[in-house]
mmCIF file of C-alpha atoms and ligand atoms in Angstrom:
data_model
loop_
_atom_site.group_PDB
_atom_site.id
_atom_site.type_symbol
_atom_site.label_atom_id
_atom_site.label_comp_id
_atom_site.label_asym_id
_atom_site.label_seq_id
_atom_site.Cartn_x
_atom_site.Cartn_y
_atom_site.Cartn_z
ATOM 1 C CA UNK A 1 -17.445 0.683 20.966
ATOM 2 C CA UNK A 2 -19.019 -0.167 17.827
ATOM 3 C CA UNK A 3 -21.389 -3.010 17.324
ATOM 4 C CA UNK A 4 -20.879 -5.199 14.214
ATOM 5 C CA UNK A 5 -23.756 -7.307 13.094
ATOM 6 C CA UNK A 6 -22.521 -10.718 11.422
ATOM 7 C CA UNK A 7 -24.513 -12.350 8.844
ATOM 8 C CA UNK A 8 -22.826 -15.528 7.575
ATOM 9 C CA UNK A 9 -22.943 -16.807 4.044
ATOM 10 C CA UNK A 10 -25.137 -20.100 3.646
ATOM 11 C CA UNK A 11 -22.957 -20.881 0.531
ATOM 12 C CA UNK A 12 -19.228 -20.904 1.588
ATOM 13 C CA UNK A 13 -16.842 -21.019 -1.405
ATOM 14 C CA UNK A 14 -14.297 -23.246 -2.033
ATOM 15 C CA UNK A 15 -10.848 -22.428 -0.900
ATOM 16 C CA UNK A 16 -8.248 -21.846 -4.054
ATOM 17 C CA UNK A 17 -5.268 -23.721 -4.206
ATOM 18 C CA UNK A 18 -2.408 -21.835 -2.720
ATOM 19 C CA UNK A 19 0.086 -22.283 -5.727
ATOM 20 C CA UNK A 20 -2.380 -20.773 -8.140
ATOM 21 C CA UNK A 21 -2.928 -17.521 -6.419
ATOM 22 C CA UNK A 22 -2.542 -14.348 -8.117
ATOM 23 C CA UNK A 23 -3.238 -10.820 -6.736
ATOM 24 C CA UNK A 24 -6.719 -9.595 -6.232
ATOM 25 C CA UNK A 25 -8.772 -11.720 -8.339
ATOM 26 C CA UNK A 26 -10.363 -14.182 -5.709
ATOM 27 C CA UNK A 27 -12.480 -12.919 -2.901
ATOM 28 C CA UNK A 28 -13.388 -14.331 0.529
ATOM 29 C CA UNK A 29 -16.965 -15.310 1.371
ATOM 30 C CA UNK A 30 -17.618 -12.038 3.380
ATOM 31 C CA UNK A 31 -17.321 -8.439 3.238
ATOM 32 C CA UNK A 32 -17.529 -5.759 5.786
ATOM 33 C CA UNK A 33 -19.687 -2.696 5.043
ATOM 34 C CA UNK A 34 -20.979 0.499 7.167
ATOM 35 C CA UNK A 35 -22.745 3.464 6.322
ATOM 36 C CA UNK A 36 -22.351 7.068 7.236
ATOM 37 C CA UNK A 37 -24.449 10.201 7.011
ATOM 38 C CA UNK A 38 -23.856 13.501 8.444
ATOM 39 C CA UNK A 39 -26.833 13.396 10.736
ATOM 40 C CA UNK A 40 -26.136 9.875 12.133
ATOM 41 C CA UNK A 41 -22.573 9.447 11.935
ATOM 42 C CA UNK A 42 -21.256 5.876 11.145
ATOM 43 C CA UNK A 43 -24.277 3.226 11.355
ATOM 44 C CA UNK A 44 -25.044 -0.303 10.368
ATOM 45 C CA UNK A 45 -21.876 -1.761 10.718
ATOM 46 C CA UNK A 46 -22.002 -5.264 9.350
ATOM 47 C CA UNK A 47 -20.400 -8.220 8.004
ATOM 48 C CA UNK A 48 -22.202 -9.910 5.263
ATOM 49 C CA UNK A 49 -21.980 -12.312 2.492
ATOM 50 C CA UNK A 50 -19.632 -10.900 -0.526
ATOM 51 C CA UNK A 51 -21.710 -9.222 -2.920
ATOM 52 C CA UNK A 52 -22.088 -6.242 -5.505
ATOM 53 C CA UNK A 53 -22.659 -3.030 -4.211
ATOM 54 C CA UNK A 54 -25.620 -1.006 -5.744
ATOM 55 C CA UNK A 55 -25.358 2.599 -6.115
ATOM 56 C CA UNK A 56 -27.461 5.704 -7.370
ATOM 57 C CA UNK A 57 -26.120 7.093 -10.668
ATOM 58 C CA UNK A 58 -25.402 10.328 -9.367
ATOM 59 C CA UNK A 59 -23.264 8.894 -6.390
ATOM 60 C CA UNK A 60 -20.612 11.346 -5.674
ATOM 61 C CA UNK A 61 -17.774 8.856 -6.246
ATOM 62 C CA UNK A 62 -18.720 8.075 -9.881
ATOM 63 C CA UNK A 63 -18.615 11.688 -10.648
ATOM 64 C CA UNK A 64 -16.225 13.572 -8.358
ATOM 65 C CA UNK A 65 -13.781 10.754 -7.441
ATOM 66 C CA UNK A 66 -14.209 10.875 -3.587
ATOM 67 C CA UNK A 67 -12.443 7.583 -2.918
ATOM 68 C CA UNK A 68 -9.626 6.719 -0.520
ATOM 69 C CA UNK A 69 -8.253 2.910 0.228
ATOM 70 C CA UNK A 70 -5.870 1.185 2.347
ATOM 71 C CA UNK A 71 -3.751 -1.994 1.726
ATOM 72 C CA UNK A 72 -2.413 -4.453 4.462
ATOM 73 C CA UNK A 73 -2.131 -7.951 4.800
ATOM 74 C CA UNK A 74 -2.803 -10.888 7.205
ATOM 75 C CA UNK A 75 -0.254 -13.621 7.505
ATOM 76 C CA UNK A 76 -0.201 -17.020 8.586
ATOM 77 C CA UNK A 77 2.475 -17.997 10.957
ATOM 78 C CA UNK A 78 4.290 -21.303 11.209
ATOM 79 C CA UNK A 79 2.059 -22.053 14.455
ATOM 80 C CA UNK A 80 -1.302 -21.715 12.626
ATOM 81 C CA UNK A 81 -2.257 -18.106 14.063
ATOM 82 C CA UNK A 82 -2.923 -15.355 11.849
ATOM 83 C CA UNK A 83 -1.254 -11.920 12.420
ATOM 84 C CA UNK A 84 -1.415 -8.279 10.989
ATOM 85 C CA UNK A 85 1.443 -6.056 10.569
ATOM 86 C CA UNK A 86 1.239 -2.549 12.146
ATOM 87 C CA UNK A 87 -2.520 -2.079 11.434
ATOM 88 C CA UNK A 88 -2.935 0.885 13.503
ATOM 89 C CA UNK A 89 -0.659 2.866 10.851
ATOM 90 C CA UNK A 90 -3.136 1.841 8.219
ATOM 91 C CA UNK A 91 -5.825 3.360 10.226
ATOM 92 C CA UNK A 92 -4.150 6.509 10.996
ATOM 93 C CA UNK A 93 -3.309 6.768 7.394
ATOM 94 C CA UNK A 94 -6.679 6.170 6.213
ATOM 95 C CA UNK A 95 -8.065 8.928 8.557
ATOM 96 C CA UNK A 96 -5.334 11.510 7.092
ATOM 97 C CA UNK A 97 -6.550 10.600 3.528
ATOM 98 C CA UNK A 98 -10.241 10.830 4.751
ATOM 99 C CA UNK A 99 -9.378 14.425 6.079
ATOM 100 C CA UNK A 100 -7.760 15.281 2.862
ATOM 101 C CA UNK A 101 -10.781 14.324 0.674
ATOM 102 C CA UNK A 102 -13.354 15.605 3.128
ATOM 103 C CA UNK A 103 -14.635 12.103 3.877
ATOM 104 C CA UNK A 104 -15.482 11.200 7.346
ATOM 105 C CA UNK A 105 -13.022 9.578 9.647
ATOM 106 C CA UNK A 106 -13.204 6.397 11.648
ATOM 107 C CA UNK A 107 -12.440 6.506 15.444
ATOM 108 C CA UNK A 108 -9.254 4.414 15.772
ATOM 109 C CA UNK A 109 -10.623 2.010 18.395
ATOM 110 C CA UNK A 110 -13.588 1.365 16.003
ATOM 111 C CA UNK A 111 -11.668 0.780 13.166
ATOM 112 C CA UNK A 112 -9.208 -1.521 14.813
ATOM 113 C CA UNK A 113 -12.303 -3.629 16.029
ATOM 114 C CA UNK A 114 -13.811 -3.606 12.644
ATOM 115 C CA UNK A 115 -10.469 -5.038 11.332
ATOM 116 C CA UNK A 116 -10.066 -7.376 13.809
ATOM 117 C CA UNK A 117 -13.492 -8.900 13.685
ATOM 118 C CA UNK A 118 -13.473 -9.117 10.056
ATOM 119 C CA UNK A 119 -10.273 -10.762 9.757
ATOM 120 C CA UNK A 120 -11.177 -12.920 12.446
ATOM 121 C CA UNK A 121 -14.397 -14.095 10.537
ATOM 122 C CA UNK A 122 -12.455 -14.613 7.280
ATOM 123 C CA UNK A 123 -9.061 -15.832 8.882
ATOM 124 C CA UNK A 124 -9.634 -19.424 7.368
ATOM 125 C CA UNK A 125 -8.909 -17.802 4.177
ATOM 126 C CA UNK A 126 -5.311 -16.985 5.003
ATOM 127 C CA UNK A 127 -3.246 -19.166 2.774
ATOM 128 C CA UNK A 128 -0.229 -21.004 4.280
ATOM 129 C CA UNK A 129 2.214 -21.392 1.248
ATOM 130 C CA UNK A 130 5.477 -19.489 1.267
ATOM 131 C CA UNK A 131 4.932 -16.036 0.638
ATOM 132 C CA UNK A 132 1.128 -15.947 0.220
ATOM 133 C CA UNK A 133 -1.154 -13.802 2.487
ATOM 134 C CA UNK A 134 -4.595 -12.683 2.765
ATOM 135 C CA UNK A 135 -4.605 -9.128 1.221
ATOM 136 C CA UNK A 136 -7.250 -6.566 2.838
ATOM 137 C CA UNK A 137 -8.548 -3.664 1.003
ATOM 138 C CA UNK A 138 -10.403 -1.220 3.281
ATOM 139 C CA UNK A 139 -11.851 1.628 1.133
ATOM 140 C CA UNK A 140 -14.201 4.558 1.406
ATOM 141 C CA UNK A 141 -16.323 6.679 -0.841
ATOM 142 C CA UNK A 142 -18.712 9.281 -1.163
ATOM 143 C CA UNK A 143 -22.270 8.555 -1.877
ATOM 144 C CA UNK A 144 -24.410 11.542 -1.783
ATOM 145 C CA UNK A 145 -27.322 10.947 -4.356
ATOM 146 C CA UNK A 146 -26.960 14.579 -6.077
ATOM 147 C CA UNK A 147 -24.844 15.938 -8.728
ATOM 148 C CA UNK A 148 -24.102 19.254 -6.527
ATOM 149 C CA UNK A 149 -20.441 19.693 -5.806
ATOM 150 C CA UNK A 150 -19.806 19.916 -2.032
ATOM 151 C CA UNK A 151 -18.336 17.981 0.765
ATOM 152 C CA UNK A 152 -19.604 14.640 1.255
ATOM 153 C CA UNK A 153 -22.508 13.935 3.630
ATOM 154 C CA UNK A 154 -23.101 10.344 3.053
ATOM 155 C CA UNK A 155 -20.416 7.575 2.449
ATOM 156 C CA UNK A 156 -19.771 3.897 2.670
ATOM 157 C CA UNK A 157 -16.937 2.161 4.267
ATOM 158 C CA UNK A 158 -16.136 -1.316 3.026
ATOM 159 C CA UNK A 159 -13.410 -3.952 3.352
ATOM 160 C CA UNK A 160 -12.828 -6.902 1.168
ATOM 161 C CA UNK A 161 -10.304 -9.504 1.478
ATOM 162 C CA UNK A 162 -8.380 -11.514 -1.404
ATOM 163 C CA UNK A 163 -5.965 -14.501 -0.656
ATOM 164 C CA UNK A 164 -2.699 -13.633 -2.771
ATOM 165 C CA UNK A 165 -0.036 -15.538 -4.123
ATOM 166 C CA UNK A 166 3.779 -14.750 -3.468
ATOM 167 C CA UNK A 167 4.860 -11.734 -5.076
ATOM 168 C CA UNK A 168 8.271 -13.477 -6.165
ATOM 169 C CA UNK A 169 7.510 -16.918 -7.768
ATOM 170 C CA UNK A 170 10.847 -17.268 -8.989
ATOM 171 C CA UNK A 171 13.108 -15.663 -6.583
ATOM 172 C CA UNK A 172 13.516 -11.902 -6.098
ATOM 173 C CA UNK A 173 14.346 -10.693 -9.462
ATOM 174 C CA UNK A 174 15.189 -6.981 -9.840
ATOM 175 C CA UNK A 175 12.810 -4.588 -11.689
ATOM 176 C CA UNK A 176 13.420 -2.472 -14.377
ATOM 177 C CA UNK A 177 11.779 1.122 -13.955
ATOM 178 C CA UNK A 178 10.986 4.095 -16.311
ATOM 179 C CA UNK A 179 11.543 7.646 -14.780
ATOM 180 C CA UNK A 180 8.700 9.782 -16.123
ATOM 181 C CA UNK A 181 9.745 13.150 -17.373
ATOM 182 C CA UNK A 182 6.341 14.469 -18.500
ATOM 183 C CA UNK A 183 3.304 13.353 -16.412
ATOM 184 C CA UNK A 184 3.421 14.063 -12.870
ATOM 185 C CA UNK A 185 1.850 12.276 -10.060
ATOM 186 C CA UNK A 186 1.225 14.812 -7.332
ATOM 187 C CA UNK A 187 2.256 18.311 -6.380
ATOM 188 C CA UNK A 188 2.759 19.813 -2.798
ATOM 189 C CA UNK A 189 -0.601 20.999 -1.621
ATOM 190 C CA UNK A 190 -2.258 18.341 -3.625
ATOM 191 C CA UNK A 191 -3.473 14.698 -2.894
ATOM 192 C CA UNK A 192 -0.121 12.871 -3.134
ATOM 193 C CA UNK A 193 0.142 11.958 0.518
ATOM 194 C CA UNK A 194 -3.545 10.505 0.690
ATOM 195 C CA UNK A 195 -3.954 7.047 -0.702
ATOM 196 C CA UNK A 196 -6.896 7.953 -2.960
ATOM 197 C CA UNK A 197 -7.921 6.330 -6.279
ATOM 198 C CA UNK A 198 -7.493 9.496 -8.252
ATOM 199 C CA UNK A 199 -3.840 9.509 -7.835
ATOM 200 C CA UNK A 200 -3.928 6.097 -9.542
ATOM 201 C CA UNK A 201 -6.280 7.381 -12.202
ATOM 202 C CA UNK A 202 -3.885 9.942 -13.346
ATOM 203 C CA UNK A 203 -0.848 7.907 -13.271
ATOM 204 C CA UNK A 204 -2.178 5.044 -15.733
ATOM 205 C CA UNK A 205 -1.024 7.012 -18.687
ATOM 206 C CA UNK A 206 2.681 6.941 -17.712
ATOM 207 C CA UNK A 207 2.472 3.310 -16.626
ATOM 208 C CA UNK A 208 1.223 2.161 -20.180
ATOM 209 C CA UNK A 209 4.072 4.102 -21.692
ATOM 210 C CA UNK A 210 6.462 2.491 -19.196
ATOM 211 C CA UNK A 211 5.090 -0.980 -20.073
ATOM 212 C CA UNK A 212 5.261 -0.542 -23.884
ATOM 213 C CA UNK A 213 9.145 -0.092 -23.528
ATOM 214 C CA UNK A 214 9.478 -2.919 -21.283
ATOM 215 C CA UNK A 215 9.615 -1.196 -18.109
ATOM 216 C CA UNK A 216 7.369 -2.526 -15.174
ATOM 217 C CA UNK A 217 6.811 0.765 -13.234
ATOM 218 C CA UNK A 218 7.189 4.381 -13.237
ATOM 219 C CA UNK A 219 9.433 6.540 -10.967
ATOM 220 C CA UNK A 220 7.803 9.594 -10.545
ATOM 221 C CA UNK A 221 9.806 13.138 -10.253
ATOM 222 C CA UNK A 222 8.505 16.071 -8.134
ATOM 223 C CA UNK A 223 5.636 17.885 -9.907
ATOM 224 C CA UNK A 224 7.370 21.447 -10.049
ATOM 225 C CA UNK A 225 10.986 21.021 -11.153
ATOM 226 C CA UNK A 226 10.585 17.489 -12.414
ATOM 227 C CA UNK A 227 13.995 16.944 -11.011
ATOM 228 C CA UNK A 228 13.661 15.250 -7.745
ATOM 229 C CA UNK A 229 12.987 11.608 -7.063
ATOM 230 C CA UNK A 230 9.688 11.090 -5.331
ATOM 231 C CA UNK A 231 8.354 7.315 -5.571
ATOM 232 C CA UNK A 232 7.471 4.567 -7.628
ATOM 233 C CA UNK A 233 3.823 3.642 -8.641
ATOM 234 C CA UNK A 234 2.704 1.848 -5.442
ATOM 235 C CA UNK A 235 6.076 1.886 -3.628
ATOM 236 C CA UNK A 236 8.419 4.196 -2.103
ATOM 237 C CA UNK A 237 12.149 4.219 -3.019
ATOM 238 C CA UNK A 238 15.447 4.117 -1.348
ATOM 239 C CA UNK A 239 19.237 4.195 -2.540
ATOM 240 C CA UNK A 240 22.304 3.291 -1.026
ATOM 241 C CA UNK A 241 24.721 5.705 -2.150
ATOM 242 C CA UNK A 242 28.127 5.250 -0.532
ATOM 243 C CA UNK A 243 27.416 4.337 3.025
ATOM 244 C CA UNK A 244 24.284 6.550 3.277
ATOM 245 C CA UNK A 245 20.663 5.170 2.598
ATOM 246 C CA UNK A 246 18.958 7.866 0.992
ATOM 247 C CA UNK A 247 15.001 8.169 0.446
ATOM 248 C CA UNK A 248 12.842 11.221 -0.507
ATOM 249 C CA UNK A 249 11.672 13.007 2.330
ATOM 250 C CA UNK A 250 7.530 13.265 3.031
ATOM 251 C CA UNK A 251 7.100 16.679 1.427
ATOM 252 C CA UNK A 252 3.337 16.005 0.989
ATOM 253 C CA UNK A 253 3.262 14.889 -2.639
ATOM 254 C CA UNK A 254 4.752 11.542 -1.489
ATOM 255 C CA UNK A 255 2.659 8.698 -0.006
ATOM 256 C CA UNK A 256 3.869 7.973 3.548
ATOM 257 C CA UNK A 257 4.389 4.031 3.336
ATOM 258 C CA UNK A 258 4.252 1.830 6.227
ATOM 259 C CA UNK A 259 6.906 -0.125 4.659
ATOM 260 C CA UNK A 260 8.994 2.753 4.077
ATOM 261 C CA UNK A 261 8.801 3.683 7.716
ATOM 262 C CA UNK A 262 9.603 0.154 8.849
ATOM 263 C CA UNK A 263 12.835 0.010 6.507
ATOM 264 C CA UNK A 264 14.059 3.258 8.118
ATOM 265 C CA UNK A 265 13.252 1.929 11.633
ATOM 266 C CA UNK A 266 15.099 -1.289 10.809
ATOM 267 C CA UNK A 267 18.256 0.229 9.018
ATOM 268 C CA UNK A 268 18.459 2.811 11.848
ATOM 269 C CA UNK A 269 18.481 0.066 14.422
ATOM 270 C CA UNK A 270 21.254 -1.627 12.442
ATOM 271 C CA UNK A 271 23.327 1.443 12.690
ATOM 272 C CA UNK A 272 23.021 2.754 9.161
ATOM 273 C CA UNK A 273 22.784 6.484 8.188
ATOM 274 C CA UNK A 274 19.326 6.939 6.920
ATOM 275 C CA UNK A 275 18.677 10.415 5.376
ATOM 276 C CA UNK A 276 15.372 11.608 4.336
ATOM 277 C CA UNK A 277 15.951 14.505 1.931
ATOM 278 C CA UNK A 278 15.738 15.793 -1.473
ATOM 279 C CA UNK A 279 17.499 13.632 -3.940
ATOM 280 C CA UNK A 280 17.940 15.013 -7.551
ATOM 281 C CA UNK A 281 18.018 12.822 -10.658
ATOM 282 C CA UNK A 282 21.480 14.628 -11.298
ATOM 283 C CA UNK A 283 22.762 13.487 -8.005
ATOM 284 C CA UNK A 284 21.630 9.940 -8.819
ATOM 285 C CA UNK A 285 23.205 10.123 -12.132
ATOM 286 C CA UNK A 286 26.426 11.273 -10.781
ATOM 287 C CA UNK A 287 26.654 8.693 -7.972
ATOM 288 C CA UNK A 288 26.039 6.124 -10.803
ATOM 289 C CA UNK A 289 28.860 7.329 -12.785
ATOM 290 C CA UNK A 290 31.367 7.644 -10.003
ATOM 291 C CA UNK A 291 30.413 4.276 -8.482
ATOM 292 C CA UNK A 292 28.792 5.541 -5.157
ATOM 293 C CA UNK A 293 25.319 4.289 -6.292
ATOM 294 C CA UNK A 294 25.297 0.783 -4.639
ATOM 295 C CA UNK A 295 21.808 -0.283 -4.698
ATOM 296 C CA UNK A 296 18.134 0.762 -5.288
ATOM 297 C CA UNK A 297 14.888 -0.692 -3.820
ATOM 298 C CA UNK A 298 11.221 -0.008 -3.803
ATOM 299 C CA UNK A 299 9.293 -0.683 -0.504
ATOM 300 C CA UNK A 300 5.441 -1.238 -0.163
ATOM 301 C CA UNK A 301 3.027 -3.894 1.317
ATOM 302 C CA UNK A 302 2.625 -5.868 -2.115
ATOM 303 C CA UNK A 303 6.279 -6.787 -2.564
ATOM 304 C CA UNK A 304 7.632 -5.683 0.650
ATOM 305 C CA UNK A 305 11.221 -4.797 -0.815
ATOM 306 C CA UNK A 306 11.950 -4.912 -4.316
ATOM 307 C CA UNK A 307 15.405 -4.506 -5.844
ATOM 308 C CA UNK A 308 15.547 -2.043 -8.740
ATOM 309 C CA UNK A 309 18.096 -3.152 -11.392
ATOM 310 C CA UNK A 310 17.694 -0.631 -13.945
ATOM 311 C CA UNK A 311 16.487 2.763 -14.109
ATOM 312 C CA UNK A 312 15.662 4.328 -17.508
ATOM 313 C CA UNK A 313 15.637 8.468 -17.829
ATOM 314 C CA UNK A 314 15.118 10.414 -21.070
ATOM 315 C CA UNK A 315 16.646 7.191 -23.104
ATOM 316 C CA UNK A 316 19.690 6.652 -20.966
ATOM 317 C CA UNK A 317 19.899 3.290 -19.036
ATOM 318 C CA UNK A 318 21.085 3.496 -15.136
ATOM 319 C CA UNK A 319 22.208 -0.206 -14.398
ATOM 320 C CA UNK A 320 22.400 -0.686 -10.709
ATOM 321 C CA UNK A 321 24.738 -3.186 -9.057
ATOM 322 C CA UNK A 322 24.874 -5.227 -12.190
ATOM 323 C CA UNK A 323 21.189 -5.599 -12.375
ATOM 324 C CA UNK A 324 21.427 -7.854 -9.269
ATOM 325 C CA UNK A 325 20.022 -7.582 -5.706
ATOM 326 C CA UNK A 326 22.203 -5.949 -3.063
ATOM 327 C CA UNK A 327 23.085 -6.741 0.427
ATOM 328 C CA UNK A 328 21.046 -4.245 2.191
ATOM 329 C CA UNK A 329 17.919 -4.908 0.097
ATOM 330 C CA UNK A 330 18.113 -8.754 0.711
ATOM 331 C CA UNK A 331 18.672 -8.212 4.512
ATOM 332 C CA UNK A 332 15.759 -5.716 4.652
ATOM 333 C CA UNK A 333 13.567 -8.243 2.884
ATOM 334 C CA UNK A 334 14.729 -11.289 5.162
ATOM 335 C CA UNK A 335 14.264 -8.982 8.466
ATOM 336 C CA UNK A 336 10.617 -7.515 7.375
ATOM 337 C CA UNK A 337 9.199 -10.708 5.663
ATOM 338 C CA UNK A 338 10.645 -12.584 8.838
ATOM 339 C CA UNK A 339 8.767 -10.498 11.277
ATOM 340 C CA UNK A 340 5.497 -10.362 8.958
ATOM 341 C CA UNK A 341 5.103 -14.180 8.727
ATOM 342 C CA UNK A 342 6.469 -14.835 12.253
ATOM 343 C CA UNK A 343 9.618 -16.576 11.193
ATOM 344 C CA UNK A 344 11.922 -14.162 13.427
ATOM 345 C CA UNK A 345 11.289 -12.501 16.790
ATOM 346 C CA UNK A 346 9.275 -9.222 16.551
ATOM 347 C CA UNK A 347 11.659 -6.788 18.688
ATOM 348 C CA UNK A 348 9.598 -3.784 17.592
ATOM 349 C CA UNK A 349 6.225 -5.071 18.571
ATOM 350 C CA UNK A 350 4.747 -4.528 14.965
ATOM 351 C CA UNK A 351 2.819 -7.527 14.878
ATOM 352 C CA UNK A 352 -0.709 -8.094 15.992
ATOM 353 C CA UNK A 353 -2.309 -11.452 16.531
ATOM 354 C CA UNK A 354 -5.756 -12.320 15.471
ATOM 355 C CA UNK A 355 -7.729 -14.143 18.158
HETATM 356 C C1 LIG B 401 0.504 2.194 -0.845
HETATM 357 C C2 LIG B 401 1.420 2.959 -1.436
HETATM 358 C C3 LIG B 401 2.805 2.985 -1.274
HETATM 359 C C4 LIG B 401 3.327 1.819 -0.040
HETATM 360 O O1 LIG B 401 2.956 2.106 1.228
HETATM 361 P P1 LIG B 401 2.946 0.855 2.179
HETATM 362 O O2 LIG B 401 2.240 1.302 3.496
HETATM 363 O O3 LIG B 401 4.316 0.472 2.319
HETATM 364 O O4 LIG B 401 2.193 -0.197 1.610
HETATM 365 C C5 LIG B 401 3.646 3.605 -1.608
HETATM 366 N N1 LIG B 401 3.215 4.763 -2.696
HETATM 367 C C6 LIG B 401 1.900 4.589 -2.976
HETATM 368 C C7 LIG B 401 1.590 5.748 -4.178
HETATM 369 C C8 LIG B 401 1.025 3.840 -2.400
HETATM 370 O O5 LIG B 401 -0.507 3.990 -2.868
#
């Protein structure tokens, strides 16, 4: 089992006021960091005061984008305890991303111990106001000090943490989303299923375009036919068409979201028919016009469940459920946030208490 050295800060920062928290702007007192080399494997696992990372100018990540990340939250329960939500899923996904990018994997038990120890050291930073949490950002990057292009021989794995505010400050407002018909995010065989920084770098252009037109995010279509629904910027998507819940299947170009997986399991448990299948923009348009498109929502760690009130496709507006949150969306939101913040019983065994 991995050994973690802990060096506490001598200058702890003041904790922020819970009501003024945004997303990812304030960081805690410490960070976890460990190094990898092909000869030694992972070494020098340490929790140290939060500080800048110094890199060689030829470091792989700066030139060839060898970077992956994860995102999960620590939640403060009413009884004061702090818990994680399905952390093992994040660890497994990170190792899958690492495999795709030729970065080193971390044995699951070691990764779990690292996460648990780090959150335990920083747990006082978990805010307690409604909807707030401590966002955890594990990331890994290639750090060879040479411009030669090859698989990574040196890497760093880091975890930073940021207390974040409630995603919904004035109740759950449905979002307006633009369907992108030119740029594509990923193709089968590419890195769509890996949580890597490069996927984000390539999607910024469409994001800017959407924002200029008053839309908050982009819904991506498949990269080959630009015809099938894939996912939103940092969320997977689901639709209620008639009595069926439809979500794009994991074909390799879509990020396998843990919130997506959890929604599917909750919905199936409630007796819904959930289909993971191809869903074309034409089918969606038809469902809208014949009145069977009842609800649409995005799902991801940040917002948990985010109702979609309007989609824009090539100038045509698809208004869904009068731009209001639907019943299934609301119920999913209540169930998932209830489990995450420990307000309702976790019958799935998804939560992980920090000691
Ligand atoms: C992280 C992410 C998601 C959501 O995954 P969760 O595990 O539910 O947070 C969806 N799409 C993309 C592109 C992502 O990076």
